[in-house]
Structures are given as C-alpha cells and as structure tokens.
Amino acid sequence: MELVCIECGKARRPENVFAMSCDCGGLLEVRQDFRLADAERLKTLFDCRLALRTGPYASGVWRYKELIDPELEEAHIVTRGEGNTGLYDCAPAASHAGVRRVWLKAQGENPSGSFKDNGMTAAVSRGVFAGYRAFACASTGNTSSSLAMYAAWAGLRCVVLVPPGGVAANKLMQTLAYGAEVYGIEGGYDAGVRLLNRCGEALGLYVCNSVNPFRIEGQKSMIIEAAHQLGWTLPDWVVLPGGALSNASALGKGLLEMKAIGLIGKVPRIAVVQAEGASPFHRMIASGGGELVPEPAPRTAASAIRIGNPPSWRKAARVLRDCAGVTCAVSDEAIMAAKRVIDRSGIGCEPAAAAGLAGLKKLAAEGTISRDETALVVLTGHMLKDADALRVSVPDPGLSPLAPDELFSRLAGVR
C-alpha cells in the first residue's frame, strides 16, 4: 500500500503521521497492489462473512477489508456495523426515470443515517491507528453527524465547522447530541475545508473530510457491497449526487479495482448529478474545461450538496474519463419530484439523495441514457435527515379530532 499524489505521482508509505496532500498541493490517494489477488477466493471469503453478526467483519465495510485497508490491524477498527444497506429493485423509480430497471442503494440505512459512515469508519480507524485522539471536519451536515457518532463511540474529541444557517436542523441537532464541538465559520463549507487542510495538523486534529484518502477507501465499499448483492454483475449505469465529489471518486475507484481483480466483468458508466444552483463540476465538464471555477454562492434546497468548491473534483474528473462518465444539473423542483417518488415507494430519502433519480430522468429524456438500460442509484441520506424538506413535500394533513362514529362513517365511505 502506498499514498500517491494524483498530480505529480510522488509516492510515500502511509506512516503514522502523514499530510492529507502532497508537497505540490495535489491530493493523495491510496494505491494497492492487487496483481496477486484471487477473485474467486475473495468471493468465497466475502460470502462466508455474510453469516457474521458480531465483530468487525460483520460490518458492510470491513467485510471487504482486503480491498479497503488490508494493513490496518483489527484492534484499531472503529465500527458501528455500518454498510449492510438495502439494494431495492424499485419499479416506481424506473417508471419515473423512464428506464427499464432501477435499483436504489439506500445508504440512509447506515447507523448515522447517511453514506458518510462507509468512509468515516475507515478514516477514524486510521486516525486511531496513527495515535490521534481529536478529529475534525467541515460539513453541510451528514459528515459531521457521522464523525460525531464514531468519535462518541470511541471516546474521542470531535470538532466540527459548519456554515451558519446552511445545515438542516436535524443534522445539526444529531451532531450536537453525539457531543461534538460545533463552530460556525464565515465562508461556509469551502472555507472550513481550507482552514482544516491548512491548520489541522498544527492543531492536532485528524481531518476526516474527503481529502482524507482513507475515507475514500471506505466509501468504495458501497459499490463493492452492491456488486456482491447483485452476484458480481452490475447494471449499465451508476448514478449518484455530486457535492464534494468524494462518492464519484470512491465508487469509480472501486469499480476499476474490482474489474482489475476480476470480481466484475464490466465497469458500468457513471453519472454525477448536481443541483443547478451548485453545479461547478457539471459546468466544467459540459464546457470541456480542465479547471474548476468555484461557485461563490451555491444555492439549492438539497443542502447536503450545496457545495461551491468540491475538494475532490480532480479525482472525480479522472473517474469520468476512466468510466465513460457524464454529468448533469437538475432543478430543485425535479429533485423534490424524485424525492416524492422515492418516499412513496416506501424507501424514502433526503433531498440531496433524490438528485440521482432526478438526474437519471433528465439523462434518459435527453437520450444520454437509453430507455432500455438499467441503473443503480445511490441514495445518500435518510428522509428524516431534513424535516424542513418533508414539510415542503408532504401536504399539511389538517388533522382535527373526529367522533368515533363520524370517523367510522368516513372510513366506510372510502372503503
């Protein structure tokens, strides 16, 4: 295992204390040598671990430890049994999008309620292994609640920087309930990431944003678990929301590694969906540019992807090239329409999670995705993460007490 700069290619060993970026400023990523990996042996091993109910390998992340962090000692794994999320063949979602078949990967079923747990368990475990007792992140809500949960579980200090007024109330309350130290920061999420990247090490804080290369490794487990659930044959497309772009980076990396090992026979195409008011990555890709121009005032009702300067955009751009990927931007109205479909299918999600289905519908209507193709849509967060969005999407029932006889008559009338 090595940490390799995606800009200059310089490699280093993951020592106990390490920077999140290279001396040249480029982000680091984990590179592993899988040339001797035996795909059939790994499949058998992963199948055997499905029967486990306790211990680190009962986790839907650490079940795939050989692909995530084979060098980490088991004693340092900090886990809440994350992963193990449902993969649902959802006919209403397919009908809404106008494609043949859609699977929804419900990451909101994670212990803190979002996909962040898949990556956070890996980042926190590496930080504990390195001897850190204080952890930090900038967040629009899901990252902070996930880190705060793991820190509380392991008895660690947790420092969180948030954009004042830019975090759904439920997410902020969840973060505080776990005991995190929460600070508002001028300039929002982007300013928080810059501050932690610059000063985190000096403050003795282990940074757990998506710049952390081990968090990306943990997030790979989402697509590995989905492939396992589908018998190692994936749909034509993987569609996901794009905020900080860590998911695009992680899922693309996981797909390419599984193909190289021989776990899957074909790499699906990737579609990254952003909200129209927070879509600097889509604008760059659509224009054919090679440098991201940040959005100084991102705006969207999908607060989890309200990010104007995504830190992992270079990794995500490379994934699009390697996976024949595409991008699109969708309106808040399209996001909320998709959310209603997902909610009423009995699964549910927060607004940002619904961006994937909204994007799939748009790409199918444009002809980018064929109506005969299939897709796996990643639902990033639980529907209860954002109660304000529920108040908008669910009509006021206008409840008033009814006498039992009157209630019986009404029910009989609509039977």
XYZ file of C-alpha atoms in Angstrom:
415
model
C 0.000 0.000 0.000
C 1.206 3.488 -0.892
C -0.150 7.032 -0.792
C 0.316 8.553 -4.246
C -0.155 12.175 -5.297
C -2.692 12.405 -8.139
C -0.851 15.458 -9.522
C 2.887 14.695 -9.509
C 2.799 10.931 -8.870
C 5.086 11.056 -5.842
C 4.540 8.016 -3.603
C 5.014 7.533 0.116
C 4.233 4.916 2.701
C 1.218 5.633 4.971
C 3.228 6.308 8.114
C 1.633 7.039 11.479
C 1.686 10.800 10.838
C 1.033 11.993 7.312
C -0.285 15.002 5.423
C -3.586 14.950 3.558
C -1.945 16.411 0.461
C 1.387 16.293 -1.329
C 4.070 18.978 -1.113
C 2.950 20.072 -4.588
C -0.611 20.631 -3.329
C -2.146 17.610 -5.022
C -4.480 15.246 -3.180
C -3.202 11.844 -2.114
C -4.880 8.546 -2.898
C -4.299 5.014 -1.674
C -2.760 2.644 -4.218
C -2.721 -1.073 -3.552
C -1.098 -3.871 -5.469
C -3.873 -6.290 -6.410
C -1.880 -8.254 -9.003
C -1.853 -11.409 -6.860
C -5.475 -11.070 -5.717
C -7.574 -14.198 -6.332
C -11.108 -13.120 -7.262
C -12.735 -16.479 -6.544
C -11.030 -16.823 -3.171
C -12.169 -13.305 -2.250
C -15.755 -14.040 -3.291
C -15.792 -17.141 -1.092
C -14.324 -15.196 1.836
C -16.868 -12.374 1.463
C -19.721 -14.900 1.250
C -18.574 -16.578 4.471
C -18.502 -13.261 6.321
C -22.166 -12.606 5.454
C -23.086 -15.034 8.242
C -21.277 -12.979 10.903
C -23.379 -10.913 13.315
C -20.663 -9.573 15.630
C -17.078 -8.371 15.290
C -15.522 -6.085 12.672
C -16.241 -8.370 9.713
C -19.988 -8.101 10.350
C -19.620 -4.561 9.006
C -20.604 -3.975 5.391
C -17.327 -2.070 5.025
C -14.841 -4.303 6.849
C -16.358 -7.426 5.285
C -14.253 -6.298 2.306
C -11.155 -5.382 4.363
C -8.773 -6.937 1.817
C -9.955 -4.300 -0.693
C -10.296 -1.402 1.782
C -7.296 -1.404 4.149
C -5.559 -4.783 4.413
C -2.686 -3.361 6.505
C -4.828 -1.923 9.306
C -4.716 -4.006 12.469
C -8.124 -5.293 13.558
C -7.616 -3.915 17.073
C -7.787 -0.369 15.690
C -11.008 -0.775 13.705
C -13.749 1.577 14.951
C -17.058 0.220 13.672
C -20.773 0.604 14.272
C -21.774 -2.193 11.903
C -22.040 0.282 9.034
C -22.871 -0.747 5.491
C -25.257 -3.682 5.177
C -27.664 -1.318 3.453
C -30.544 -2.456 1.290
C -30.494 -2.622 -2.506
C -34.048 -2.289 -3.803
C -35.400 -3.093 -7.260
C -37.804 -0.150 -7.455
C -40.397 -0.152 -10.251
C -41.815 3.314 -9.397
C -38.326 4.808 -9.694
C -37.793 3.119 -13.070
C -41.149 4.384 -14.298
C -40.377 7.918 -13.128
C -36.974 7.922 -14.810
C -38.189 6.237 -17.984
C -35.645 3.394 -17.999
C -36.022 -0.359 -17.920
C -34.938 -1.047 -14.341
C -33.650 0.882 -11.318
C -32.036 -0.347 -8.112
C -31.865 2.057 -5.174
C -28.906 1.641 -2.806
C -30.330 3.040 0.425
C -27.315 4.411 2.273
C -29.658 6.181 4.676
C -29.931 2.814 6.439
C -26.444 3.362 7.890
C -26.254 3.902 11.691
C -25.938 7.707 11.453
C -28.355 7.851 8.532
C -26.073 8.532 5.558
C -23.414 7.125 3.249
C -20.753 9.024 5.194
C -20.466 6.110 7.633
C -18.894 3.897 4.959
C -15.942 6.232 4.608
C -15.844 7.552 8.152
C -15.242 4.169 9.761
C -12.108 3.804 7.616
C -10.865 7.355 8.248
C -11.438 7.255 12.002
C -9.872 3.792 12.293
C -6.722 5.006 10.503
C -6.618 8.086 12.717
C -6.850 5.962 15.860
C -4.110 3.701 14.485
C -1.961 6.822 13.961
C -2.458 7.812 17.597
C -4.870 10.729 17.185
C -7.467 11.479 19.883
C -9.008 14.572 18.282
C -10.850 14.519 14.945
C -12.318 17.294 12.816
C -14.343 18.048 9.705
C -16.126 20.816 7.848
C -19.640 19.772 6.974
C -23.027 20.538 5.473
C -24.495 18.054 7.965
C -24.023 14.387 7.146
C -20.237 14.316 7.544
C -20.448 15.978 10.948
C -23.129 13.663 12.313
C -21.200 10.627 11.108
C -17.863 11.751 12.555
C -19.522 12.801 15.806
C -21.112 9.352 16.135
C -17.816 7.493 15.670
C -15.969 9.889 17.969
C -18.561 9.380 20.697
C -18.417 5.609 20.245
C -14.614 5.565 20.554
C -14.328 8.239 23.269
C -12.628 10.794 21.006
C -12.807 14.577 20.696
C -14.770 15.831 17.686
C -14.524 19.368 16.238
C -16.992 20.403 13.522
C -17.082 23.540 11.338
C -20.427 24.346 9.684
C -21.900 27.135 7.533
C -24.275 29.067 9.831
C -27.808 28.555 8.571
C -26.617 26.145 5.908
C -27.198 22.844 7.721
C -30.526 21.055 8.100
C -31.651 21.391 11.723
C -31.966 17.633 12.253
C -28.380 17.062 11.165
C -27.064 19.816 13.410
C -29.036 18.508 16.396
C -27.772 14.985 15.715
C -24.173 16.220 15.662
C -24.635 18.105 18.932
C -26.405 15.158 20.548
C -23.338 12.994 19.949
C -21.283 15.572 21.880
C -19.327 17.295 19.104
C -17.868 20.803 19.462
C -19.637 22.750 16.703
C -18.436 26.108 15.352
C -19.921 28.302 12.642
C -17.434 29.591 10.077
C -17.676 32.540 7.708
C -17.420 31.393 4.107
C -19.238 28.128 4.813
C -18.140 24.606 3.954
C -15.437 25.601 1.466
C -13.749 27.938 3.960
C -13.908 25.227 6.629
C -12.166 22.694 4.401
C -9.426 25.191 3.543
C -8.861 26.042 7.208
C -8.601 22.424 8.322
C -6.312 21.492 5.442
C -4.024 24.361 6.368
C -4.131 24.186 10.162
C -5.486 20.774 11.167
C -2.103 19.169 11.757
C -0.846 22.135 13.805
C -3.967 21.919 15.977
C -3.508 18.180 16.487
C -6.718 17.418 14.580
C -7.057 14.431 12.295
C -9.099 15.728 9.341
C -11.893 13.460 8.122
C -13.198 15.347 5.095
C -12.998 13.755 1.660
C -9.403 14.986 1.305
C -8.599 12.087 3.640
C -7.528 9.257 1.307
C -8.664 6.538 3.700
C -12.197 7.898 3.756
C -12.331 7.366 0.014
C -11.215 3.764 0.528
C -14.053 3.154 2.959
C -16.597 4.687 0.600
C -15.587 2.190 -2.099
C -17.417 -0.423 -0.048
C -20.778 0.961 -1.216
C -20.247 -0.253 -4.761
C -18.407 -3.406 -3.652
C -21.363 -4.369 -1.453
C -23.813 -3.572 -4.262
C -21.841 -5.775 -6.663
C -21.846 -8.565 -4.051
C -25.620 -8.205 -3.592
C -26.139 -8.474 -7.362
C -23.957 -11.550 -7.804
C -20.988 -9.509 -9.110
C -22.878 -8.240 -12.177
C -23.754 -4.539 -12.047
C -26.313 -2.502 -14.051
C -25.385 -0.389 -17.075
C -25.149 2.840 -15.057
C -24.275 4.004 -11.543
C -25.946 7.365 -10.825
C -25.161 9.494 -7.785
C -25.476 13.030 -6.428
C -22.421 15.273 -6.609
C -21.482 17.595 -3.752
C -17.907 17.325 -2.514
C -17.492 14.588 -5.192
C -15.965 12.068 -2.814
C -18.579 9.483 -3.841
C -17.750 9.787 -7.531
C -14.069 9.418 -6.680
C -14.630 6.437 -4.410
C -17.163 4.496 -6.466
C -15.167 4.929 -9.667
C -12.015 3.742 -7.923
C -13.849 0.733 -6.511
C -15.294 -0.206 -9.894
C -11.949 -0.065 -11.660
C -10.231 -2.075 -8.942
C -12.943 -4.767 -8.967
C -12.568 -5.052 -12.742
C -8.768 -5.324 -12.475
C -9.061 -8.067 -9.836
C -11.680 -9.970 -11.821
C -14.571 -9.566 -9.382
C -16.731 -7.966 -12.090
C -16.578 -8.457 -15.841
C -17.631 -4.964 -16.936
C -17.390 -1.455 -15.496
C -20.704 0.444 -15.559
C -20.805 4.036 -16.743
C -21.073 6.725 -14.057
C -23.387 9.732 -13.996
C -22.755 12.539 -11.485
C -25.759 14.776 -10.796
C -25.514 18.253 -9.278
C -28.172 20.795 -8.323
C -28.437 23.673 -10.787
C -27.516 26.249 -8.147
C -24.424 24.317 -7.040
C -23.016 22.772 -10.201
C -19.434 23.979 -10.820
C -18.267 20.472 -11.700
C -21.003 19.937 -14.272
C -20.288 23.335 -15.834
C -16.603 22.431 -16.163
C -17.311 19.043 -17.759
C -20.028 20.407 -20.060
C -17.747 23.199 -21.295
C -14.817 20.851 -21.876
C -12.665 22.845 -19.466
C -9.837 21.460 -17.419
C -10.032 23.693 -14.357
C -12.979 24.018 -11.983
C -14.354 27.525 -11.403
C -15.921 27.567 -7.912
C -19.470 28.733 -7.359
C -19.083 31.531 -4.765
C -22.684 31.394 -3.520
C -24.060 27.872 -4.012
C -27.823 27.591 -3.601
C -30.154 24.618 -3.563
C -32.790 23.158 -1.272
C -30.669 19.984 -1.269
C -28.371 21.276 1.481
C -26.087 18.217 1.538
C -24.816 19.066 -1.966
C -24.777 22.847 -1.500
C -21.032 22.978 -2.153
C -19.412 25.520 -4.428
C -15.823 24.294 -4.459
C -15.777 20.475 -4.265
C -12.367 19.352 -2.973
C -12.324 16.026 -4.838
C -13.109 17.388 -8.320
C -9.797 16.294 -9.866
C -10.300 12.707 -8.717
C -13.898 12.778 -9.950
C -12.857 14.151 -13.356
C -10.407 11.290 -13.777
C -13.132 8.786 -12.826
C -15.421 10.199 -15.508
C -12.686 9.706 -18.100
C -11.970 6.147 -16.968
C -15.644 5.124 -16.646
C -17.067 6.911 -19.725
C -18.948 9.106 -17.271
C -21.299 12.036 -17.737
C -22.687 14.868 -15.618
C -25.893 16.870 -15.493
C -27.550 19.513 -13.333
C -31.165 19.385 -12.176
C -33.579 21.891 -10.677
C -34.787 21.816 -7.099
C -38.267 21.124 -8.476
C -37.009 17.998 -10.254
C -35.202 16.903 -7.086
C -38.330 17.230 -4.968
C -40.431 15.399 -7.571
C -37.969 12.494 -7.488
C -37.974 12.573 -3.696
C -41.758 12.158 -3.638
C -41.451 9.056 -5.840
C -38.783 7.548 -3.580
C -40.668 8.421 -0.396
C -43.917 6.942 -1.677
C -42.178 3.769 -2.776
C -41.641 3.024 0.920
C -37.894 3.736 0.935
C -37.533 7.500 1.376
C -34.539 9.827 1.253
C -33.381 13.386 1.909
C -33.490 15.885 -0.999
C -29.808 15.583 -1.968
C -30.195 11.813 -2.280
C -33.082 12.266 -4.713
C -30.871 14.249 -7.091
C -29.612 10.963 -8.527
C -33.064 9.832 -9.653
C -33.856 13.328 -10.962
C -30.643 13.231 -12.987
C -31.393 9.757 -14.320
C -34.764 11.006 -15.564
C -33.146 14.002 -17.268
C -30.382 11.944 -18.898
C -32.937 9.405 -20.162
C -35.130 12.164 -21.591
C -32.114 13.638 -23.392
C -31.165 10.238 -24.808
C -27.822 10.065 -22.996
C -29.114 7.005 -21.160
C -31.155 4.566 -23.239
C -34.650 3.720 -22.059
C -33.701 0.041 -22.324
C -30.759 0.411 -19.949
C -30.573 -0.277 -16.222
C -29.229 1.864 -13.400
C -28.148 1.727 -9.769
C -28.988 4.999 -7.998
C -27.189 5.783 -4.740
C -29.496 7.285 -2.096
C -27.087 9.119 0.148
C -29.195 10.065 3.177
C -32.282 9.141 5.233
C -35.565 11.015 4.745
C -35.605 12.160 8.410
C -32.294 13.981 7.965
C -34.149 17.047 6.701
C -37.525 17.621 8.364
C -37.942 21.008 6.658
C -37.938 19.263 3.278
C -40.682 16.924 4.496
C -42.811 19.904 5.450
C -42.481 21.141 1.879
C -43.052 17.820 0.117
C -45.847 16.438 2.315
C -49.174 18.346 2.359
C -50.490 19.547 5.695
C -52.998 16.857 6.752
C -55.083 19.440 8.585
C -55.947 16.962 11.332
C -58.878 17.676 13.601
C -60.450 15.265 16.087
C -63.452 13.277 14.854
C -66.057 11.470 16.899
C -65.677 7.685 16.596
C -68.987 7.285 14.751
C -68.111 10.034 12.257
C -64.664 8.525 11.704
C -66.244 5.123 11.058
C -68.623 6.638 8.521
C -65.811 8.348 6.647
C -63.705 5.204 6.524
C -66.689 3.179 5.350
C -67.285 5.700 2.593
C -63.788 5.265 1.119
C -63.509 1.535 1.615
